[in-house]
Coordinates of C-alpha atoms and ligand atoms in Angstrom, one line a residue:
M1 CA -31.3 -1.1 -15.2
I2 CA -30.8 -0.1 -11.4
K3 CA -30.8 3.5 -10.5
G4 CA -27.0 3.5 -9.5
H5 CA -25.8 1.6 -12.8
R6 CA -27.8 4.3 -14.9
S7 CA -25.9 6.9 -13.4
I8 CA -22.6 5.2 -13.9
V9 CA -23.4 4.9 -17.4
I10 CA -24.3 8.3 -17.8
F11 CA -21.2 9.4 -16.2
Y12 CA -19.1 7.5 -18.4
L13 CA -21.0 8.6 -21.4
L14 CA -20.1 12.3 -20.6
V15 CA -16.5 11.7 -19.5
G16 CA -16.1 10.0 -23.0
Y17 CA -17.7 13.0 -24.7
I18 CA -15.4 15.2 -22.9
F19 CA -12.4 13.5 -23.6
I20 CA -13.2 13.4 -27.3
A21 CA -14.4 16.9 -27.4
F22 CA -10.8 17.9 -25.7
L23 CA -8.7 15.8 -28.1
W24 CA -10.9 17.4 -31.0
W25 CA -10.0 20.9 -29.7
M26 CA -6.5 20.0 -29.3
L27 CA -6.0 18.8 -32.9
L28 CA -8.0 21.7 -34.2
L29 CA -5.9 24.1 -32.1
Y30 CA -2.8 22.4 -33.6
N31 CA -4.2 22.7 -37.3
M32 CA -5.2 26.5 -36.9
S33 CA -1.5 27.1 -35.4
N34 CA 0.0 25.3 -38.5
E35 CA -2.2 27.2 -40.9
S36 CA -1.3 30.5 -39.4
F37 CA 2.2 29.3 -39.4
S38 CA 2.1 29.0 -43.2
E39 CA 0.5 32.2 -43.8
K40 CA 2.7 34.3 -41.5
R41 CA 5.7 32.2 -43.7
D42 CA 4.3 33.2 -47.1
L43 CA 4.0 36.8 -45.8
L44 CA 7.6 36.8 -44.7
Q45 CA 9.1 35.2 -47.8
L46 CA 7.3 38.1 -49.9
N47 CA 8.8 40.5 -47.8
F48 CA 12.0 38.9 -47.6
S49 CA 12.3 38.7 -51.5
Y50 CA 11.1 42.3 -51.8
K51 CA 13.9 43.5 -49.2
N52 CA 16.6 40.9 -50.0
A53 CA 19.1 42.5 -52.4
S54 CA 22.3 40.4 -51.2
G55 CA 20.8 37.0 -52.6
M56 CA 20.6 35.2 -49.2
S57 CA 18.4 32.2 -49.1
F58 CA 15.1 32.8 -47.5
E59 CA 15.3 29.2 -45.6
K60 CA 18.3 30.6 -43.7
S61 CA 16.8 34.0 -42.6
D62 CA 16.8 35.0 -38.9
D63 CA 13.0 36.0 -39.5
L64 CA 12.4 32.3 -40.4
K65 CA 14.1 30.8 -37.7
L66 CA 12.3 33.1 -35.2
L67 CA 9.2 32.2 -36.8
D68 CA 10.0 28.3 -36.4
E69 CA 10.7 28.8 -32.8
E70 CA 7.3 30.7 -32.3
R71 CA 5.7 27.5 -34.0
K72 CA 7.6 25.1 -31.9
A73 CA 6.9 26.8 -28.6
K74 CA 3.0 27.1 -29.7
T75 CA 3.0 23.4 -30.6
Y76 CA 4.6 22.4 -27.1
M77 CA 2.1 24.8 -25.5
I78 CA -0.9 23.0 -27.0
F79 CA 0.2 19.5 -26.6
G80 CA 2.2 20.1 -23.0
E81 CA -0.9 21.9 -21.3
G82 CA -3.4 19.6 -23.2
S83 CA -1.6 16.7 -21.7
F84 CA -1.5 18.1 -18.3
F85 CA -5.3 18.9 -18.5
L86 CA -5.8 15.3 -19.8
I87 CA -3.9 13.8 -16.8
V88 CA -5.9 16.0 -14.4
L89 CA -9.1 14.8 -16.0
L90 CA -8.2 11.3 -16.1
V91 CA -7.3 11.4 -12.1
M92 CA -10.7 13.1 -11.5
T93 CA -12.4 10.6 -13.4
W94 CA -10.8 7.8 -11.6
M95 CA -11.8 9.7 -8.1
M96 CA -15.2 10.1 -9.3
H97 CA -15.3 6.4 -10.3
S98 CA -14.1 5.0 -7.1
S99 CA -16.8 7.3 -5.2
L100 CA -19.7 6.2 -7.3
R101 CA -18.6 2.7 -6.8
R102 CA -18.2 3.0 -3.2
E103 CA -21.5 4.8 -2.8
A104 CA -23.2 2.0 -4.8
S105 CA -21.4 -0.5 -2.7
V106 CA -22.6 1.1 0.5
A107 CA -26.0 1.6 -1.0
Q108 CA -26.2 -2.3 -1.7
Q109 CA -24.8 -3.1 1.9
Q110 CA -27.7 -0.9 3.4
K111 CA -30.2 -2.6 1.4
N112 CA -28.9 -6.1 2.5
F113 CA -28.9 -4.9 6.1
L114 CA -32.2 -3.7 6.0
L115 CA -33.6 -7.0 4.5
S116 CA -31.8 -9.2 7.3
I117 CA -32.5 -7.2 10.1
S118 CA -36.1 -7.1 9.4
H119 CA -35.9 -10.7 8.9
E120 CA -33.7 -11.1 12.4
L121 CA -36.4 -8.9 14.1
R122 CA -39.5 -10.7 12.7
S123 CA -38.7 -14.3 13.2
P124 CA -38.1 -14.4 17.0
I125 CA -40.9 -11.7 17.8
A126 CA -43.5 -13.8 15.9
A127 CA -42.3 -17.2 17.8
S128 CA -42.9 -15.6 21.2
K129 CA -45.9 -14.2 20.1
V130 CA -47.3 -17.5 19.0
A131 CA -46.2 -18.9 22.3
L132 CA -47.6 -16.1 24.5
Q133 CA -50.8 -16.6 22.6
T134 CA -50.9 -20.5 23.0
M135 CA -50.3 -19.9 26.7
E136 CA -53.3 -17.3 27.0
K137 CA -55.7 -19.3 24.8
Y138 CA -55.1 -22.8 26.8
R139 CA -54.5 -22.2 30.3
E140 CA -54.5 -25.8 31.2
L141 CA -51.6 -26.6 29.1
P142 CA -49.2 -29.5 30.5
D143 CA -46.5 -28.3 32.3
E144 CA -44.1 -29.9 30.1
K145 CA -45.2 -28.0 27.1
R146 CA -45.5 -24.4 28.9
V147 CA -41.9 -24.9 30.0
R148 CA -40.8 -25.6 26.6
L149 CA -42.9 -22.6 25.2
I150 CA -41.4 -20.4 27.9
H151 CA -37.8 -21.8 27.4
N152 CA -37.9 -21.1 23.5
S153 CA -39.4 -17.5 23.9
L154 CA -36.6 -16.7 26.4
H155 CA -34.1 -17.9 23.9
D156 CA -35.7 -15.9 21.4
M157 CA -35.6 -12.8 23.9
E158 CA -32.0 -13.7 24.2
R159 CA -31.2 -13.4 20.8
L160 CA -33.2 -10.3 20.1
H161 CA -31.2 -8.7 23.0
G162 CA -27.8 -9.7 21.5
L163 CA -29.1 -8.4 18.2
V164 CA -29.9 -4.9 19.6
E165 CA -26.8 -4.7 22.0
N166 CA -24.8 -5.2 18.6
L167 CA -26.7 -2.5 16.8
L168 CA -26.0 0.0 19.6
L169 CA -22.7 -1.0 20.1
A170 CA -22.2 -0.4 16.3
A171 CA -23.9 3.0 16.6
K172 CA -22.0 3.9 19.6
I173 CA -18.6 3.3 17.8
E174 CA -19.5 5.4 14.8
D175 CA -19.9 8.3 17.5
H176 CA -16.3 10.1 17.4
N177 CA -16.8 11.0 21.0
F178 CA -17.5 7.2 22.0
S179 CA -14.6 6.0 24.2
I180 CA -14.5 2.8 26.1
G181 CA -13.8 2.0 30.0
H182 CA -10.7 1.6 31.2
E183 CA -10.8 -1.0 33.9
S184 CA -8.5 -4.0 34.7
C185 CA -10.4 -7.1 33.2
D186 CA -9.5 -10.8 33.7
L187 CA -9.8 -11.9 30.3
S188 CA -9.7 -15.7 31.3
E189 CA -12.5 -15.4 33.6
I190 CA -14.5 -13.5 30.7
V191 CA -13.7 -15.9 28.3
L192 CA -15.2 -18.7 30.6
Q193 CA -18.1 -16.6 31.3
V194 CA -19.2 -16.1 27.9
I195 CA -18.9 -19.8 26.8
Q196 CA -20.4 -21.0 29.7
K197 CA -23.6 -18.7 28.8
L198 CA -23.4 -20.0 25.3
K199 CA -23.6 -23.5 26.3
E200 CA -26.7 -22.6 28.4
T201 CA -28.6 -20.7 26.0
S202 CA -27.8 -22.0 22.4
E203 CA -29.8 -24.5 20.8
L204 CA -27.2 -25.6 18.7
K205 CA -25.3 -29.1 19.7
F206 CA -21.3 -28.6 19.6
D207 CA -18.1 -30.3 20.9
L208 CA -16.1 -27.8 22.8
T209 CA -12.4 -27.9 23.9
M210 CA -10.9 -25.2 26.0
T211 CA -7.4 -24.5 27.2
I212 CA -7.6 -21.3 29.3
E213 CA -4.5 -19.9 31.0
P214 CA -6.2 -18.4 34.3
G215 CA -5.6 -14.8 35.2
L216 CA -4.7 -13.0 32.1
M217 CA -5.4 -9.5 32.9
V218 CA -6.0 -6.7 30.4
I219 CA -7.0 -3.2 30.5
G220 CA -10.2 -1.9 28.8
D221 CA -14.0 -2.2 28.7
R222 CA -15.4 -5.4 30.3
S223 CA -18.8 -5.2 28.1
G224 CA -17.0 -4.5 24.8
L225 CA -14.4 -7.5 25.5
V226 CA -17.7 -9.7 26.2
S227 CA -19.2 -8.5 22.9
V228 CA -16.1 -9.3 21.1
I229 CA -15.8 -12.6 22.6
T230 CA -19.6 -13.5 22.1
N231 CA -19.6 -12.4 18.4
L232 CA -16.5 -14.7 17.5
V233 CA -17.7 -17.9 19.5
E234 CA -21.3 -17.4 18.2
N235 CA -19.9 -17.3 14.4
A236 CA -17.8 -20.4 15.1
L237 CA -21.2 -22.1 16.0
K238 CA -23.2 -20.5 13.4
Y239 CA -21.0 -21.0 10.3
S240 CA -20.1 -25.0 11.3
G241 CA -23.3 -26.6 10.8
K242 CA -24.7 -29.5 12.7
Q243 CA -21.5 -31.2 13.8
A244 CA -19.5 -28.1 15.0
K245 CA -16.3 -28.8 16.7
I246 CA -15.0 -25.5 18.3
D247 CA -11.6 -25.0 20.1
V248 CA -10.8 -22.1 22.3
T249 CA -7.4 -21.4 23.6
L250 CA -6.0 -18.4 25.5
C251 CA -2.6 -18.3 26.7
A252 CA 0.1 -15.5 27.1
E253 CA 2.4 -15.2 24.2
N254 CA 5.3 -12.2 24.0
G255 CA 3.4 -10.2 26.5
S256 CA 0.2 -10.4 25.0
A257 CA -2.8 -12.4 25.6
V258 CA -3.7 -14.6 22.8
L259 CA -6.9 -16.0 22.2
R260 CA -7.7 -18.6 19.3
I261 CA -11.0 -19.6 18.4
A262 CA -11.0 -22.5 15.9
D263 CA -14.1 -24.2 14.0
N264 CA -14.3 -26.7 11.5
G265 CA -17.2 -25.1 9.6
L266 CA -17.6 -23.5 6.0
G267 CA -14.2 -21.7 5.8
I268 CA -13.8 -18.2 4.6
P269 CA -12.4 -17.8 1.0
D270 CA -9.0 -16.0 0.8
A271 CA -10.6 -13.1 -1.1
E272 CA -13.1 -12.5 1.7
K273 CA -10.9 -12.5 4.4
K274 CA -10.2 -8.8 4.6
K275 CA -13.6 -7.8 3.6
I276 CA -15.5 -9.6 6.4
F277 CA -14.6 -6.8 8.8
R278 CA -16.5 -4.4 6.7
K279 CA -19.7 -2.9 8.3
F280 CA -22.7 -4.8 7.0
Y281 CA -20.6 -7.4 4.9
R282 CA -21.6 -11.0 4.6
V283 CA -19.9 -13.4 2.4
G284 CA -22.0 -13.9 -0.6
N285 CA -22.4 -17.3 -1.1
E286 CA -25.4 -19.2 -0.4
E287 CA -24.5 -21.5 2.6
T288 CA -23.7 -18.1 4.5
R289 CA -26.8 -16.4 3.3
K290 CA -29.0 -19.3 4.8
T291 CA -27.6 -18.4 8.2
K292 CA -29.0 -15.5 10.0
G293 CA -26.9 -12.1 10.5
T294 CA -26.4 -8.6 9.9
G295 CA -22.6 -8.2 8.9
L296 CA -22.2 -6.1 12.1
G297 CA -20.4 -8.7 14.3
L298 CA -16.9 -8.6 12.9
Y299 CA -16.9 -4.8 12.1
I300 CA -17.6 -4.5 16.0
V301 CA -15.0 -6.9 17.0
Q302 CA -12.6 -5.2 14.7
R303 CA -13.3 -1.6 16.0
I304 CA -13.5 -2.8 19.7
L305 CA -10.1 -4.5 19.5
A306 CA -8.7 -1.5 18.1
M307 CA -9.8 0.8 21.1
H308 CA -8.0 -1.6 23.1
R309 CA -4.9 -1.5 21.0
G310 CA -5.4 -5.1 20.1
Q311 CA -5.9 -6.9 16.7
V312 CA -8.0 -9.7 15.1
S313 CA -6.9 -11.8 12.3
V314 CA -8.3 -14.7 10.5
Q315 CA -6.7 -17.9 8.9
D316 CA -7.9 -21.3 7.3
N317 CA -8.1 -24.2 9.9
N318 CA -6.7 -27.6 9.1
P319 CA -8.5 -29.9 7.3
K320 CA -11.3 -27.4 7.2
G321 CA -12.9 -24.5 9.1
T322 CA -11.6 -21.2 10.5
I323 CA -9.4 -19.9 13.1
F324 CA -9.7 -16.2 14.7
K325 CA -6.8 -15.0 16.4
V326 CA -7.4 -12.1 18.9
T327 CA -4.1 -10.4 20.5
L328 CA -4.3 -8.0 23.4
P329 CA -1.8 -6.4 25.5
I330 CA -1.6 -7.8 29.0
I331 CA -0.8 -6.1 32.2
N332 CA 1.7 -7.6 34.7
Ligands
LIG93 P1 -23.0 -11.9 10.4 O1 -22.5 -13.1 11.0 O2 -24.0 -11.2 11.2 O3 -23.1 -12.1 9.0 P2 -20.1 -11.0 10.8 O4 -19.6 -9.6 10.8 O5 -20.1 -11.4 12.2 O6 -21.7 -11.0 10.1 O7 -19.7 -11.7 9.6 C1 -19.2 -11.4 8.4 C2 -19.2 -12.6 7.6 O8 -18.0 -13.3 7.7 C3 -20.4 -13.5 7.8 O9 -21.5 -13.3 6.9 C4 -19.9 -14.7 7.2 O10 -19.8 -15.1 5.9 C5 -18.2 -14.7 7.7 N1 -18.0 -15.4 8.8 C6 -17.6 -14.9 10.0 N2 -17.2 -15.7 10.9 C7 -17.1 -16.9 10.1 C8 -16.6 -18.4 10.6 N3 -16.5 -18.8 11.7 N4 -16.7 -19.3 9.8 C9 -17.2 -19.2 8.5 N5 -17.6 -17.8 7.9 C10 -17.4 -16.8 8.9

């Protein structure tokens, strides 16, 4: 059994024990109170018959009424306070349960993250090392082969660079003192630049259609916005397989710049649509697992956009795939 699961089982066994013990004590107190009432009643009755000369019935006597009220008050106290403590116990158990589950899920996500990051780092480093060793060993390599090796290594370095940028950005976002730049940025130009770079560096073939309204200006952090768009467009490519069709549109709608990135890829199940923005979260199906990634991209996208008073949302594309929609306030 996994360590996290074992502590959850022990926790529930203890809680179960506390509940049973609590109920048992409540019943015990109730029984003791009833017994004490019977004893007091017998004593009272004895006293009553000894003193009573008027022939009045004991059942109607004031002393018995008083004793009965005392018994009722005690019963209310036992069950009233007992129920209150039970409710407090239930609420605390629920809180502990949620926090244990959160902890277990964070631990699992961190484990997944470590596994994926090691893989992400190892493969480009290994490939570049082999390329450099080949060039060192065979000085007289044909030009064509040498150019290919250099091109592949540069591509690997580009990927490593992107990965490290994302890691740094995620670490910075966690810091409460982190604030973004406030310059005026031409969003239309940034989108065009990111796509141009992706066309030059991506080893995947893809069909791209673009409709970009020129000159949409926003206030914000240029490198943060580059990171948002790069993450979204790279995801559209990464999760679309070999025949990727990507459609990027940017236009002004009701005083906001609206960027839509649509793909014809795997799509995202409805149950996962909210979770994908969590840190380290990756959709757990096999097809997604085959692709490289750390689960940090969309977390960064959402956090950076929130710092720009912008938003990101996700919906299904027709007939298949996903559309990510980004909204940012524009300046006149
Ligand atoms: P990463 O891509 O490194 O796994 P992200 O935070 O960028 O991390 O994305 C989180 C998850 O959301 C991905 O693992 C993937 O399952 C899903 N996802 C993101 N973009 C898309 C997309 N365009 N199509 C299908 N699934 C996507």
